[in-house]
Coordinates of C-alpha atoms in Angstrom, one line a residue:
M1 CA -27.5 44.1 -8.9
K2 CA -28.3 41.0 -10.9
K3 CA -24.8 40.9 -12.2
N4 CA -23.4 41.0 -8.6
K5 CA -25.6 38.1 -7.7
I6 CA -24.2 36.0 -10.5
Y7 CA -20.6 36.8 -9.4
L8 CA -21.5 35.9 -5.8
Y9 CA -23.1 32.6 -6.9
C10 CA -20.0 31.7 -8.9
F11 CA -17.7 32.7 -6.0
F12 CA -19.4 30.1 -3.7
L13 CA -20.1 27.5 -6.4
T14 CA -16.5 27.3 -7.8
P15 CA -14.8 25.8 -4.7
I16 CA -17.7 23.4 -4.3
L17 CA -17.3 22.2 -7.8
F18 CA -13.6 22.0 -7.3
F19 CA -14.0 20.0 -4.1
N20 CA -16.4 17.6 -5.7
S21 CA -14.1 17.1 -8.7
C22 CA -11.3 16.3 -6.3
K23 CA -13.5 13.8 -4.5
K24 CA -14.3 12.0 -7.7
K25 CA -10.6 11.5 -8.4
Q26 CA -10.2 9.5 -5.2
T27 CA -10.1 5.8 -6.4
E28 CA -10.3 2.6 -4.5
I29 CA -6.8 1.3 -3.5
K30 CA -6.7 -2.2 -4.7
I31 CA -4.3 -4.6 -3.0
T32 CA -3.9 -8.1 -4.5
S33 CA -2.2 -11.3 -3.7
S34 CA 0.5 -10.3 -6.2
D35 CA 1.3 -7.3 -4.0
Y36 CA 1.7 -9.5 -1.0
H37 CA 4.1 -11.8 -2.9
S38 CA 6.1 -8.8 -3.9
L39 CA 6.3 -7.7 -0.3
V40 CA 7.6 -11.1 0.8
D41 CA 10.1 -11.1 -2.1
K42 CA 11.3 -7.7 -1.0
L43 CA 11.9 -8.8 2.5
T44 CA 13.7 -12.0 1.3
S45 CA 16.1 -9.9 -0.9
I46 CA 17.0 -7.7 2.1
M47 CA 17.6 -10.7 4.3
I48 CA 20.0 -12.1 1.7
H49 CA 21.8 -8.8 1.5
D50 CA 22.0 -8.6 5.3
V51 CA 23.1 -12.3 5.7
F52 CA 20.9 -13.7 8.4
S53 CA 21.4 -17.2 9.8
P54 CA 18.7 -19.8 9.1
P55 CA 17.1 -19.6 12.6
V56 CA 17.1 -15.8 12.7
A57 CA 15.7 -15.7 9.1
S58 CA 12.7 -17.8 10.3
R59 CA 11.9 -15.3 13.0
I60 CA 12.1 -12.5 10.5
Y61 CA 9.5 -14.2 8.3
A62 CA 7.1 -15.1 11.1
Y63 CA 6.4 -11.8 12.8
P64 CA 5.4 -9.7 9.8
N65 CA 3.1 -12.4 8.5
I66 CA 1.4 -12.6 11.8
A67 CA 0.9 -8.8 11.9
A68 CA -0.5 -8.9 8.4
Y69 CA -2.8 -11.8 9.2
E70 CA -4.2 -10.0 12.3
A71 CA -4.8 -6.7 10.5
L72 CA -6.6 -8.5 7.7
N73 CA -8.8 -10.8 9.8
S74 CA -9.7 -8.6 12.7
H75 CA -13.4 -8.6 11.6
S76 CA -13.3 -11.8 9.5
K77 CA -16.0 -14.4 9.7
E78 CA -13.8 -16.9 7.9
Y79 CA -10.4 -16.7 9.8
R80 CA -9.8 -16.6 13.5
T81 CA -7.4 -14.4 15.3
L82 CA -4.2 -15.9 16.6
S83 CA -4.5 -13.9 19.8
N84 CA -4.6 -16.3 22.8
Q85 CA -3.5 -19.1 20.5
L86 CA 0.2 -18.2 20.1
N87 CA 2.3 -18.1 23.2
D88 CA 1.8 -14.8 25.2
L89 CA 0.0 -13.1 22.3
N90 CA -2.9 -11.0 23.6
L91 CA -4.2 -8.4 21.2
T92 CA -6.8 -5.7 21.5
K93 CA -9.2 -5.4 18.6
Y94 CA -9.4 -2.3 16.4
N95 CA -13.0 -1.3 16.4
K96 CA -13.0 2.3 15.1
D97 CA -14.0 1.5 11.6
N98 CA -15.1 -1.8 10.2
T99 CA -15.1 -0.5 6.6
T100 CA -11.3 0.0 6.5
N101 CA -9.4 -1.4 3.5
K102 CA -8.2 -4.5 5.4
E103 CA -5.9 -5.6 2.6
L104 CA -4.1 -2.3 2.6
A105 CA -4.0 -2.4 6.4
S106 CA -2.5 -5.8 6.2
V107 CA 0.4 -4.7 3.9
I108 CA 1.1 -1.7 6.1
A109 CA 1.3 -3.9 9.2
Y110 CA 3.7 -6.3 7.4
I111 CA 6.1 -3.5 6.4
D112 CA 6.0 -1.9 9.8
V113 CA 7.0 -5.1 11.6
A114 CA 9.5 -6.1 8.9
K115 CA 11.5 -2.9 9.2
E116 CA 12.2 -3.7 12.9
L117 CA 13.8 -7.0 12.1
I118 CA 16.4 -6.3 9.4
F119 CA 19.7 -4.4 9.4
S120 CA 19.2 -2.4 6.2
K121 CA 16.2 -0.4 7.4
E122 CA 16.7 2.2 4.7
K123 CA 16.0 -0.4 2.0
I124 CA 12.5 -1.2 3.4
T125 CA 11.8 2.3 4.5
S126 CA 12.3 3.7 1.0
Y127 CA 10.2 0.9 -0.3
R128 CA 7.5 1.8 2.2
D129 CA 7.6 5.5 1.5
S130 CA 7.2 5.0 -2.3
L131 CA 4.1 2.9 -1.6
Y132 CA 2.8 5.4 0.9
N133 CA 3.1 8.2 -1.6
L134 CA 1.3 6.1 -4.3
W135 CA -1.6 5.2 -2.0
K136 CA -2.0 8.7 -0.7
K137 CA -2.4 9.9 -4.3
E138 CA -5.0 7.2 -5.0
N139 CA -7.1 7.8 -1.9
K140 CA -5.7 9.8 1.0
T141 CA -8.7 9.2 3.3
S142 CA -8.7 5.4 2.7
F143 CA -4.9 5.3 3.1
H144 CA -4.9 7.0 6.5
E145 CA -7.8 4.8 7.8
A146 CA -5.9 1.7 6.7
K147 CA -2.7 3.0 8.1
N148 CA -4.2 3.6 11.6
H149 CA -5.8 0.1 11.4
G150 CA -2.5 -1.6 10.3
L151 CA -0.3 0.2 12.8
H152 CA -2.7 -0.7 15.6
Y153 CA -1.8 -4.4 15.1
S154 CA 1.8 -4.0 14.1
S155 CA 2.6 -2.0 17.2
Q156 CA 1.2 -4.8 19.4
I157 CA 3.1 -7.5 17.4
I158 CA 6.3 -5.5 17.8
Q159 CA 5.8 -5.3 21.5
W160 CA 5.1 -9.0 21.7
M161 CA 8.1 -9.7 19.5
N162 CA 10.4 -7.7 21.7
N163 CA 9.7 -10.0 24.6
D164 CA 10.7 -13.2 23.0
N165 CA 14.2 -13.2 24.5
Y166 CA 15.9 -12.6 21.1
K167 CA 17.6 -9.3 22.2
Q168 CA 18.8 -10.8 25.4
S169 CA 20.3 -13.7 23.6
R170 CA 22.6 -11.4 21.7
T171 CA 24.6 -10.9 24.9
F172 CA 24.8 -14.6 25.8
P173 CA 28.3 -16.3 25.7
E174 CA 29.5 -18.0 22.6
H175 CA 29.5 -21.7 22.2
N176 CA 32.6 -23.4 23.8
A177 CA 34.2 -25.5 21.1
T178 CA 37.5 -26.2 22.8
S179 CA 36.7 -29.6 24.3
D180 CA 39.2 -32.4 23.6
D181 CA 36.3 -34.8 23.2
V182 CA 36.5 -35.9 19.5
S183 CA 32.8 -36.6 19.5
K184 CA 31.9 -32.9 20.0
W185 CA 31.4 -30.3 17.3
K186 CA 34.4 -28.3 16.1
P187 CA 34.6 -25.4 13.6
T188 CA 35.0 -26.5 10.0
P189 CA 36.8 -25.2 7.0
P190 CA 37.3 -23.0 5.1
S191 CA 36.3 -20.2 7.5
Y192 CA 36.2 -22.1 10.8
M193 CA 33.3 -19.9 11.9
D194 CA 32.0 -19.9 15.5
A195 CA 28.9 -21.8 16.1
I196 CA 25.7 -20.0 15.1
E197 CA 22.9 -19.3 17.6
P198 CA 23.9 -21.6 20.5
H199 CA 21.1 -20.1 22.6
W200 CA 18.3 -20.3 20.1
N201 CA 16.4 -22.7 22.4
K202 CA 15.9 -19.8 24.8
I203 CA 13.8 -17.9 22.2
R204 CA 10.1 -18.1 23.2
P205 CA 8.4 -20.7 21.0
F206 CA 5.4 -19.6 19.0
V207 CA 3.2 -22.6 19.7
L208 CA 5.4 -25.3 21.3
D209 CA 5.1 -25.7 25.0
S210 CA 8.9 -25.6 25.2
A211 CA 11.9 -25.8 22.9
A212 CA 12.5 -29.4 24.2
Q213 CA 8.9 -30.6 23.7
F214 CA 9.9 -32.9 20.9
K215 CA 13.3 -33.8 22.0
P216 CA 14.4 -36.6 19.6
I217 CA 16.0 -39.9 20.4
P218 CA 19.8 -39.5 20.8
P219 CA 22.1 -40.1 17.8
P220 CA 23.9 -43.4 17.6
K221 CA 26.5 -43.7 20.3
F222 CA 29.8 -42.2 19.2
S223 CA 32.4 -44.8 18.3
L224 CA 35.2 -45.2 15.8
E225 CA 35.0 -48.9 16.0
K226 CA 34.3 -50.2 12.5
E227 CA 31.5 -52.4 13.6
S228 CA 29.6 -49.6 15.5
D229 CA 26.5 -48.0 14.1
F230 CA 28.0 -44.6 14.3
Y231 CA 31.1 -45.5 12.3
K232 CA 29.0 -47.2 9.6
E233 CA 27.0 -43.9 9.2
L234 CA 30.3 -42.0 9.1
I235 CA 31.9 -44.2 6.4
S236 CA 28.6 -44.1 4.5
V237 CA 28.9 -40.3 4.1
Y238 CA 32.5 -40.8 2.8
D239 CA 31.6 -43.6 0.4
I240 CA 28.6 -41.9 -1.1
S241 CA 30.5 -38.7 -1.6
K242 CA 33.4 -40.5 -3.4
K243 CA 30.9 -42.3 -5.6
I244 CA 28.9 -39.4 -6.8
T245 CA 32.0 -37.2 -7.1
K246 CA 33.4 -39.6 -9.7
E247 CA 30.2 -39.1 -11.8
G248 CA 30.8 -35.3 -11.7
D249 CA 28.3 -33.2 -13.7
R250 CA 26.3 -36.3 -14.5
S251 CA 25.5 -37.0 -10.9
E252 CA 21.8 -36.5 -10.0
E253 CA 22.8 -36.6 -6.3
I254 CA 25.1 -33.6 -6.8
A255 CA 22.3 -31.7 -8.5
I256 CA 20.0 -32.5 -5.6
A257 CA 22.6 -31.4 -3.0
Q258 CA 23.3 -28.1 -4.7
F259 CA 19.6 -27.4 -5.3
W260 CA 18.8 -27.7 -1.5
D261 CA 22.1 -26.2 -0.3
C262 CA 20.4 -23.0 1.1
N263 CA 23.5 -21.8 2.9
P264 CA 23.1 -18.1 3.3
Y265 CA 26.9 -17.5 3.6
V266 CA 29.3 -19.7 1.6
S267 CA 33.0 -18.8 1.8
V268 CA 34.6 -18.9 -1.6
T269 CA 38.4 -18.9 -2.0
R270 CA 40.1 -17.7 -5.2
G271 CA 43.9 -17.7 -4.9
H272 CA 44.7 -15.3 -2.1
F273 CA 41.2 -13.9 -2.0
M274 CA 38.2 -15.0 0.0
F275 CA 34.6 -13.7 -0.6
A276 CA 31.1 -14.7 0.3
S277 CA 28.4 -16.2 -1.9
K278 CA 25.0 -15.2 -0.6
K279 CA 21.9 -17.3 -0.9
I280 CA 18.5 -18.0 0.7
T281 CA 18.1 -20.1 3.9
P282 CA 16.1 -23.4 4.1
G283 CA 13.2 -21.5 5.5
A284 CA 13.3 -19.1 2.7
H285 CA 13.2 -21.9 0.2
W286 CA 10.0 -23.3 1.7
I287 CA 8.5 -19.8 1.8
G288 CA 9.3 -19.7 -1.9
I289 CA 7.4 -23.0 -2.4
C290 CA 4.5 -21.4 -0.5
K291 CA 4.5 -18.7 -3.1
I292 CA 4.6 -21.2 -6.0
A293 CA 1.6 -23.1 -4.6
S294 CA -0.4 -19.9 -4.0
L295 CA 0.2 -18.7 -7.5
K296 CA -0.6 -22.1 -9.0
T297 CA -3.9 -22.2 -7.2
K298 CA -4.7 -18.5 -7.9
S299 CA -5.2 -18.0 -4.2
D300 CA -6.9 -14.8 -3.3
F301 CA -5.4 -12.3 -0.9
K302 CA -6.8 -13.8 2.3
K303 CA -5.7 -17.3 1.5
T304 CA -2.3 -16.1 0.4
V305 CA -1.7 -14.3 3.7
F306 CA -3.0 -17.4 5.6
A307 CA -0.7 -19.7 3.7
Y308 CA 2.4 -17.6 4.4
T309 CA 1.5 -17.1 8.0
K310 CA 0.8 -20.8 8.8
T311 CA 3.9 -21.9 6.9
S312 CA 6.2 -19.4 8.6
I313 CA 4.9 -20.2 12.1
S314 CA 5.7 -23.9 11.4
I315 CA 9.2 -23.1 10.2
V316 CA 10.1 -20.9 13.1
D317 CA 9.1 -23.5 15.7
A318 CA 10.9 -26.2 13.7
F319 CA 14.1 -24.2 14.0
I320 CA 13.6 -23.7 17.8
S321 CA 13.0 -27.4 18.2
C322 CA 16.0 -28.4 16.0
W323 CA 18.5 -26.0 17.6
D324 CA 17.5 -27.2 21.0
E325 CA 18.8 -30.6 20.1
K326 CA 21.8 -29.4 18.1
Y327 CA 23.5 -27.9 21.2
R328 CA 22.3 -30.7 23.5
S329 CA 23.9 -33.5 21.6
N330 CA 26.7 -31.1 20.2
L331 CA 27.7 -33.8 17.7
V332 CA 30.8 -33.5 15.5
R333 CA 30.3 -33.1 11.7
P334 CA 31.4 -35.8 9.3
E335 CA 34.0 -33.5 7.7
T336 CA 36.0 -33.2 11.0
L337 CA 36.2 -37.0 11.5
I338 CA 36.8 -38.0 7.9
N339 CA 39.7 -35.5 7.6
K340 CA 41.2 -36.7 10.9
Y341 CA 40.7 -40.5 10.7
I342 CA 39.9 -41.5 7.1
D343 CA 41.1 -39.0 4.4
E344 CA 42.7 -35.7 5.1
T345 CA 42.2 -34.5 1.6
W346 CA 38.4 -35.2 1.5
E347 CA 36.0 -32.3 1.1
P348 CA 32.2 -32.4 1.3
I349 CA 30.3 -31.4 -1.9
L350 CA 28.5 -28.7 0.2
Q351 CA 30.2 -26.4 2.6
T352 CA 29.6 -27.6 6.1
P353 CA 27.5 -25.0 8.0
P354 CA 28.8 -23.6 11.3
F355 CA 26.8 -25.5 14.0
P356 CA 26.5 -29.0 15.4
E357 CA 25.3 -31.9 13.3
Y358 CA 22.3 -33.5 15.0
T359 CA 19.5 -33.2 14.0
S360 CA 19.5 -31.9 10.4
G361 CA 18.0 -28.4 10.3
H362 CA 16.8 -28.7 6.7
S363 CA 15.2 -32.1 7.5
V364 CA 13.3 -30.7 10.5
V365 CA 12.1 -27.6 8.7
S366 CA 11.2 -29.6 5.5
G367 CA 9.2 -32.0 7.6
A368 CA 7.2 -29.2 9.3
A369 CA 6.8 -27.0 6.2
S370 CA 5.8 -29.8 3.8
E371 CA 3.1 -31.1 6.2
T372 CA 1.8 -27.6 6.6
L373 CA 1.6 -26.9 2.9
T374 CA 0.0 -30.3 2.3
E375 CA -2.8 -29.4 4.8
I376 CA -3.3 -26.0 3.0
F377 CA -3.1 -27.1 -0.7
G378 CA -3.6 -30.8 -0.6
D379 CA -1.6 -34.0 -1.1
N380 CA -0.2 -35.0 -4.5
F381 CA 0.2 -31.3 -5.3
Q382 CA 2.5 -31.2 -8.4
F383 CA 4.7 -28.2 -8.8
N384 CA 7.8 -26.9 -10.5
D385 CA 10.2 -25.5 -7.9
T386 CA 11.8 -22.5 -9.4
T387 CA 13.0 -21.1 -6.1
E388 CA 16.7 -21.5 -6.9
L389 CA 16.6 -19.9 -10.4
P390 CA 18.0 -16.6 -9.2
Y391 CA 21.0 -18.4 -7.9
G392 CA 21.9 -20.1 -11.2
L393 CA 20.3 -23.5 -10.5
P394 CA 17.6 -25.1 -12.7
S395 CA 14.1 -25.8 -11.5
R396 CA 13.0 -29.2 -10.2
N397 CA 9.7 -30.9 -10.5
F398 CA 7.9 -32.6 -7.5
T399 CA 4.7 -34.6 -7.3
S400 CA 4.0 -33.5 -3.7
F401 CA 5.3 -31.3 -0.9
R402 CA 6.3 -34.5 1.0
K403 CA 8.4 -35.7 -2.0
A404 CA 10.2 -32.3 -2.0
A405 CA 10.8 -32.6 1.7
E406 CA 12.3 -36.1 1.3
E407 CA 14.6 -34.9 -1.4
A408 CA 15.6 -31.8 0.7
A409 CA 16.4 -34.1 3.6
I410 CA 18.5 -36.7 1.7
S411 CA 20.4 -33.8 0.0
R412 CA 22.3 -33.4 3.2
L413 CA 23.7 -36.9 3.0
Y414 CA 24.6 -36.3 -0.7
G415 CA 26.2 -33.0 0.3
G416 CA 28.4 -34.7 2.9
I417 CA 27.3 -32.6 5.8
H418 CA 25.0 -35.0 7.7
Y419 CA 24.7 -38.6 8.9
I420 CA 21.6 -40.5 7.9
S421 CA 20.3 -40.6 11.5
A422 CA 20.2 -36.8 11.7
I423 CA 18.1 -36.8 8.4
K424 CA 15.6 -39.5 9.3
T425 CA 15.1 -38.3 12.9
G426 CA 14.9 -34.7 11.7
I427 CA 12.0 -35.3 9.3
N428 CA 10.0 -36.9 12.1
Q429 CA 10.9 -34.1 14.5
G430 CA 9.5 -31.6 12.0
K431 CA 6.3 -33.6 11.6
N432 CA 5.9 -33.7 15.3
V433 CA 6.1 -29.9 15.4
F434 CA 3.4 -29.7 12.7
N435 CA 1.1 -32.1 14.4
H436 CA 1.3 -30.1 17.6
H437 CA 0.5 -26.9 15.7
K438 CA -2.5 -28.7 14.1
K439 CA -3.9 -29.5 17.5
K440 CA -3.2 -26.1 19.1
I441 CA -4.1 -23.5 16.5
V442 CA -7.5 -23.0 14.8
Y443 CA -7.2 -20.8 11.8
K444 CA -10.7 -21.1 10.3
N445 CA -14.1 -20.8 11.8

């Protein structure tokens, strides 16, 4: 009888001990700022593979960051929700469990929104699944709680995202470039591509009251008279290009132009063959600078997500503002006029991108992004910009974000793809976008 009692005791005790031993193996899932940087890098690599235009790429960065920010800060005493601060964004709060691993929920929300924005869904889905399997092994209960929390916010962001008029704009007519007016934009060599995103001003802005809110002053009046302001800017592009081309590899201006090229699709001709060279966009370059600043300051997870979110929102509205003006003024590129009226053999140092000239997109975006990063990390922030190393270009050192923006802007003149007015006006246009954001959005309590 005593023996049977011992067996019975062991029979019931064994599963309890096994259960407790399993519980002890459940570890806390630690998510760091490095994990978030890796996530952004992964999205960037997929975007390069899929070849998204600069405006579209800015949209792809913004929505996942906002989802991550909201999932992270739903119960934060430090950071405020963006609900009812961004246009048409009204979120319901997740209140089921305030002890959820918010960092994990944030990453899950980011991935869930990102996969809806890219073409190569299988790339990010396999990346997600590998992370899910890892997290489930570490702590299944914590993972599922965080997943429910993260998807609560990502599903709302996706719904909000799907109403920004992007999908409708895919069916809008192409830009008409058949005008006989020599002042109007025409496709440029070598691919003579159609104009990219002529209806981008119809995308719902994130913070701006409208795409035309910061409509810049018009470009100089078109004229081929040698004494006119427009012709002086045109011939300046040609003269500067000829001068720095003579210097060749010794030219600092060529190095600057190439460093800030940020053209996601460059057509390269070799004999009878033509292929594409893929690179990051202007917005991606500034997202890269955001990463550099976050790493240098050893920013924690919350500040890292905040920095990416604030910067990406500035960039996306800058593109909406810029593209609104591009297709309003519809100004011809220097390459078209120089080849027709000055030198038919001339080629710009950079390949002319396929959309109208005024204002300079890189200038507008750099103006907005640099001011945003200055507000986050401070002025006179010295950094080594290594963003272009993966594309075979050396790093460049800057004493501030504003200095980097000035160089990014003037690079378009050195590259032979913009007039000086588009550059100067573009920088100010970007700063206007930033200043409006500063007035309208409160990130911290």
